[in-house]
Coordinates of C-alpha atoms in Angstrom, one line a residue:
M215 CA -2.8 9.7 28.4
S216 CA -2.3 10.8 24.8
R217 CA -5.1 10.0 22.3
R218 CA -4.1 7.5 19.6
I219 CA -5.4 8.0 16.1
L220 CA -5.2 5.5 13.2
V221 CA -4.9 7.4 9.9
V222 CA -5.7 5.4 6.7
L223 CA -4.3 6.7 3.4
S224 CA -4.5 5.5 -0.2
E225 CA -1.5 4.2 -2.1
Y226 CA -2.9 5.8 -5.2
G227 CA -2.7 9.4 -4.1
Y228 CA -3.9 11.4 -1.1
W229 CA -4.7 15.1 -1.3
G230 CA -1.8 16.8 0.6
E231 CA -3.8 19.4 2.6
E232 CA -6.4 16.7 3.7
L233 CA -3.5 15.0 5.5
I234 CA -1.8 18.2 6.6
G235 CA -4.9 19.8 8.2
P236 CA -5.6 16.9 10.6
L237 CA -2.0 16.1 11.1
E238 CA -1.0 19.5 12.4
T239 CA -4.2 19.7 14.4
F240 CA -3.6 16.3 16.1
D241 CA 0.2 17.0 16.6
K242 CA -0.9 20.2 18.4
A243 CA -3.3 18.3 20.7
G244 CA -0.5 15.9 21.5
Y245 CA -2.0 12.9 19.9
H246 CA 0.0 9.9 18.7
L247 CA -0.7 8.9 15.1
T248 CA -0.3 5.5 13.3
F249 CA -0.5 5.6 9.5
A250 CA -1.9 2.7 7.5
T251 CA -2.3 1.8 3.9
P252 CA -4.0 -1.2 2.1
T253 CA -0.9 -3.2 1.4
G254 CA 1.7 -1.4 3.5
K255 CA 3.1 0.6 0.7
R256 CA 4.2 4.2 1.5
P257 CA 1.4 6.7 0.6
V258 CA 2.1 9.4 -1.9
A259 CA 0.6 12.8 -2.2
L260 CA -1.2 13.7 -5.5
P261 CA 1.1 16.0 -7.5
P262 CA -1.5 18.8 -7.9
S263 CA -1.9 19.0 -4.2
M264 CA 1.8 20.1 -4.1
D265 CA 1.6 22.5 -6.9
P266 CA 0.3 26.1 -6.1
D267 CA 0.0 26.8 -9.9
Y268 CA -2.3 24.0 -10.5
V269 CA -5.8 25.3 -11.2
D270 CA -8.7 23.1 -9.9
P271 CA -11.1 22.8 -12.8
P272 CA -14.4 23.0 -11.0
L273 CA -13.3 26.0 -9.0
G274 CA -11.4 27.8 -11.6
R275 CA -8.6 28.7 -9.2
S276 CA -5.6 27.2 -7.4
V277 CA -6.6 25.4 -4.2
T278 CA -3.0 24.9 -2.9
T279 CA -1.0 27.9 -1.4
P280 CA 2.7 28.0 -1.5
E281 CA 2.8 27.5 2.2
M282 CA 0.7 24.4 2.0
A283 CA 2.6 23.0 -1.0
A284 CA 5.7 23.4 1.2
K285 CA 4.2 21.6 4.1
V286 CA 3.1 18.6 1.9
K287 CA 6.5 18.4 0.3
A288 CA 8.2 18.5 3.8
V289 CA 6.0 15.6 5.0
E290 CA 6.7 13.7 1.7
A291 CA 10.5 14.2 2.1
S292 CA 10.4 13.1 5.8
D293 CA 10.3 9.5 7.2
R294 CA 7.0 10.1 8.8
L295 CA 4.9 8.1 6.4
D296 CA 7.5 5.3 6.0
N297 CA 6.5 1.7 6.9
P298 CA 2.8 2.2 7.4
L299 CA 0.7 -0.5 9.0
D300 CA -0.3 -3.1 6.3
L301 CA -4.0 -3.5 6.4
S302 CA -3.9 -6.6 4.2
S303 CA -1.6 -8.4 6.7
W304 CA -3.6 -7.3 9.8
L305 CA -7.3 -7.7 8.7
P306 CA -8.5 -10.9 6.9
D307 CA -10.2 -10.8 3.4
R308 CA -13.7 -12.1 3.2
P309 CA -13.8 -15.6 1.6
Y310 CA -15.8 -16.4 -1.5
R311 CA -19.0 -18.4 -0.7
S312 CA -18.1 -20.7 -3.6
K313 CA -14.9 -22.0 -1.7
P314 CA -15.2 -25.7 -0.8
Y315 CA -14.5 -25.1 2.9
F316 CA -16.5 -21.8 3.1
L317 CA -18.0 -22.6 6.5
R318 CA -14.5 -23.2 8.2
D319 CA -13.1 -20.2 6.3
W320 CA -16.0 -17.9 7.5
E321 CA -15.5 -19.1 11.0
A322 CA -11.8 -18.2 10.8
Y323 CA -12.6 -14.9 9.2
N324 CA -15.0 -13.9 12.1
S325 CA -12.6 -15.1 14.7
R326 CA -9.8 -12.9 13.1
V327 CA -12.1 -9.9 12.9
E328 CA -13.0 -10.3 16.6
K329 CA -9.2 -10.4 17.6
V330 CA -8.7 -7.1 15.4
R331 CA -11.5 -5.4 17.1
D332 CA -9.9 -6.3 20.5
Q333 CA -6.6 -5.0 19.3
I334 CA -8.3 -1.8 18.2
A335 CA -10.0 -1.3 21.5
D336 CA -6.5 -1.5 23.1
R337 CA -4.6 0.6 20.6
Y338 CA -6.8 3.4 19.1
D339 CA -9.2 6.0 20.1
A340 CA -10.4 7.2 16.7
L341 CA -10.0 6.4 13.0
L342 CA -9.3 9.0 10.1
I343 CA -9.6 8.3 6.4
V344 CA -7.8 10.9 4.3
G345 CA -9.3 12.0 1.0
G346 CA -8.2 12.7 -2.5
S347 CA -8.9 10.7 -5.7
G348 CA -6.8 7.7 -4.5
P349 CA -9.4 6.3 -2.2
I350 CA -11.5 5.7 -5.2
V351 CA -9.1 3.0 -6.3
D352 CA -8.1 1.2 -3.2
L353 CA -10.2 2.3 -0.1
A354 CA -13.8 2.8 -1.2
N355 CA -14.6 -0.8 -2.1
N356 CA -12.0 -2.4 0.1
W357 CA -13.5 -5.0 2.5
R358 CA -10.6 -4.8 4.9
V359 CA -11.2 -1.0 5.1
H360 CA -14.9 -1.7 5.6
D361 CA -14.2 -4.2 8.5
L362 CA -11.8 -1.6 10.0
I363 CA -14.5 0.9 10.0
L364 CA -17.1 -1.5 11.3
A365 CA -14.8 -2.5 14.2
F366 CA -14.4 1.2 15.3
H367 CA -18.2 1.6 14.8
H368 CA -18.8 -1.5 17.0
L369 CA -16.6 0.0 19.7
D370 CA -18.4 3.4 19.4
R371 CA -15.1 5.1 18.6
P372 CA -15.1 8.3 16.4
I373 CA -14.7 7.8 12.8
A374 CA -13.5 10.8 10.6
A375 CA -13.4 10.9 6.8
E376 CA -12.7 13.5 4.2
C377 CA -13.7 14.2 0.6
Y378 CA -13.9 10.9 -1.4
G379 CA -12.8 9.0 1.7
V380 CA -16.4 9.4 2.9
A381 CA -17.4 6.8 0.3
C382 CA -15.9 4.2 2.6
L383 CA -18.5 5.0 5.3
A384 CA -21.3 4.5 2.7
F385 CA -20.1 1.2 1.7
A386 CA -19.2 -0.2 5.2
R387 CA -22.1 -2.5 5.9
D388 CA -22.9 -5.4 8.2
Q389 CA -23.2 -8.6 6.2
E390 CA -26.5 -9.6 7.8
D391 CA -28.7 -6.5 6.9
R392 CA -26.4 -4.9 4.3
E393 CA -27.4 -1.4 5.5
S394 CA -24.8 1.3 5.4
I395 CA -23.6 2.4 8.9
I396 CA -24.4 6.0 7.9
R397 CA -28.1 5.2 7.4
G398 CA -30.1 7.8 9.4
K399 CA -27.0 10.0 9.9
H400 CA -26.0 13.5 8.6
V401 CA -22.8 13.6 6.6
T402 CA -21.0 15.8 4.0
G403 CA -18.6 14.9 1.2
H404 CA -17.4 15.9 -2.2
C405 CA -20.4 17.5 -3.8
I406 CA -21.1 17.0 -7.5
E407 CA -20.3 20.6 -8.3
Y408 CA -16.8 20.0 -7.2
D409 CA -16.3 16.9 -9.3
Y410 CA -14.0 16.9 -12.3
L411 CA -15.7 16.7 -15.8
D412 CA -12.5 15.2 -17.1
G413 CA -9.0 14.2 -15.9
T414 CA -9.6 12.4 -12.5
G415 CA -6.0 11.2 -11.8
F416 CA -4.3 8.7 -9.6
V417 CA -0.7 8.1 -8.7
G418 CA 1.0 5.0 -10.1
T419 CA -1.3 4.3 -12.9
D420 CA -1.1 4.8 -16.6
F421 CA -4.6 6.2 -17.0
N422 CA -6.7 9.3 -16.2
M423 CA -10.4 9.0 -15.9
G424 CA -13.0 11.5 -17.1
P425 CA -15.2 12.3 -14.1
P426 CA -15.0 10.1 -11.0
P427 CA -16.4 6.7 -11.6
Y428 CA -19.3 7.4 -9.3
P429 CA -20.9 10.6 -8.0
L430 CA -20.2 10.5 -4.3
E431 CA -23.0 13.0 -3.5
Y432 CA -25.7 10.6 -4.9
I433 CA -24.3 7.7 -3.0
L434 CA -24.3 9.6 0.3
R435 CA -27.9 11.0 -0.3
D436 CA -29.1 7.3 -0.8
A437 CA -27.0 5.7 1.9
T438 CA -28.1 8.2 4.7
A439 CA -31.8 7.9 3.9
P440 CA -34.3 7.6 5.5
G441 CA -33.9 9.8 8.5
G442 CA -30.4 11.2 7.7
A443 CA -29.2 13.5 5.0
Y444 CA -26.3 14.6 2.9
H445 CA -25.2 18.2 3.2
G446 CA -23.1 19.5 0.3
N447 CA -23.2 23.2 1.5
F448 CA -22.3 24.2 -2.0
G449 CA -21.5 27.8 -2.1
K450 CA -20.2 27.9 1.5
T451 CA -16.5 28.1 2.1
T452 CA -16.4 25.1 4.5
S453 CA -18.5 22.0 5.1
V454 CA -17.9 19.7 8.1
I455 CA -20.6 17.7 9.8
V456 CA -20.5 16.0 13.1
D457 CA -23.1 13.4 13.7
Y458 CA -21.5 11.0 16.2
P459 CA -19.6 8.8 15.7
F460 CA -18.9 10.4 12.3
I461 CA -16.9 13.4 11.5
T462 CA -17.1 14.2 7.8
G463 CA -15.4 16.9 5.7
R464 CA -16.4 18.0 2.1
S465 CA -13.0 18.9 0.6
T466 CA -9.6 20.5 0.9
P467 CA -10.7 23.7 2.7
D468 CA -12.2 21.5 5.4
S469 CA -9.2 19.6 6.5
Y470 CA -8.2 21.8 9.5
L471 CA -11.8 21.9 10.6
T472 CA -12.2 18.2 10.3
G473 CA -9.2 17.8 12.6
Q474 CA -10.5 20.4 14.9
K475 CA -13.9 18.8 15.3
T476 CA -12.4 15.4 15.8
V477 CA -10.4 16.8 18.8
E478 CA -13.6 18.3 20.1
V479 CA -15.5 15.0 19.8
L480 CA -12.6 13.2 21.6
D481 CA -11.7 15.7 24.3
H482 CA -14.9 17.7 24.8
G483 CA -17.8 15.4 24.1
L484 CA -19.0 17.0 21.0
R485 CA -21.7 14.9 19.4
Q486 CA -23.5 17.0 16.7
W487 CA -22.4 20.0 14.8
G488 CA -22.9 21.7 11.4
F489 CA -26.5 20.8 10.6
R490 CA -30.2 20.9 11.8
A491 CA -32.2 17.8 11.5
A492 CA -35.5 18.1 9.9
A493 CA -37.4 17.6 13.3
Q494 CA -35.3 20.5 14.8
A495 CA -36.1 22.9 11.9

C-alpha cells in the first residue's frame, strides 16, 4: 500500500526547492501526497526561489539553478497545488479562557482534536512542513498547525520539517506541561549565519522585514535542552538530522536529503542519523 504524506505549506511563500526536493523523492517512492495550507488558499512559491539570477545575501551567490527554477515554475503552473486541504476548517481553534462558556468550548475543542487524530491515523503515514520565509507568518505560531503536529506525535508518525518550518516543532507544546515536543531531541534548522540582515520578504504582503523576527537557531537550542541539541553544521554543504520521529533539514540544499531520509524512516526503519549524542561521543 502506498505511503500517504500530508504536506503543509505557507500561504505567504514557500521556498521552491524545499518543496521540489521532497516532492520528487516521494513521487519516485510511489507515495500519495495531500497538500494543506492554513486557510485553504493555494500556496505560492517565493519569487527568489524561481529566479536563478537572485543572489542570496548571506551566501553571496545564487542558490537556485536554472533547472530548479524551471521545476518550481512547472509546479506553480500545474494544478497540483490547487484546492489544498483547509486546516482552519479541519482543526478547531483553541478557545480563549475568558469566554463565558469556556468549559463547554474546551470540551468541544478536545473532542474535535481527538476526532482529527483518528482521521490522521486512517489517512496519513507522515507529515512534512515545507520551509521558506512564509512559515514565519502563518505556520510557526499557528495553534492549528501545532495541534496537527501534536496529533502526528501522539500517533508516533514521522514528522519532517525544513528551514523555518522547523520553528513549528519548537512551538508545538502540550497545554499541560508547555514543554516543546523537541525537548531532549536533536534537530537542525536555519542557522543564524544564513539569516538575512535585511529584506526578509513574504508573498502577498506590502512589507519587507529586516532580519527574521526571531533567530530560529536560538529558539531550537533552547527548545531541545536539556538532553538534546541543535546542530547548525555551518560550513558543511548539507545538514539533515533524524532523531525519530523528527526529520529536520537546515535549508535549500537539504531538501532532497530531507525527503530521502523520510523515505528511509518510513520504509527502512531509520531512527537516528546525522549526529552523535554527547553520551556517544
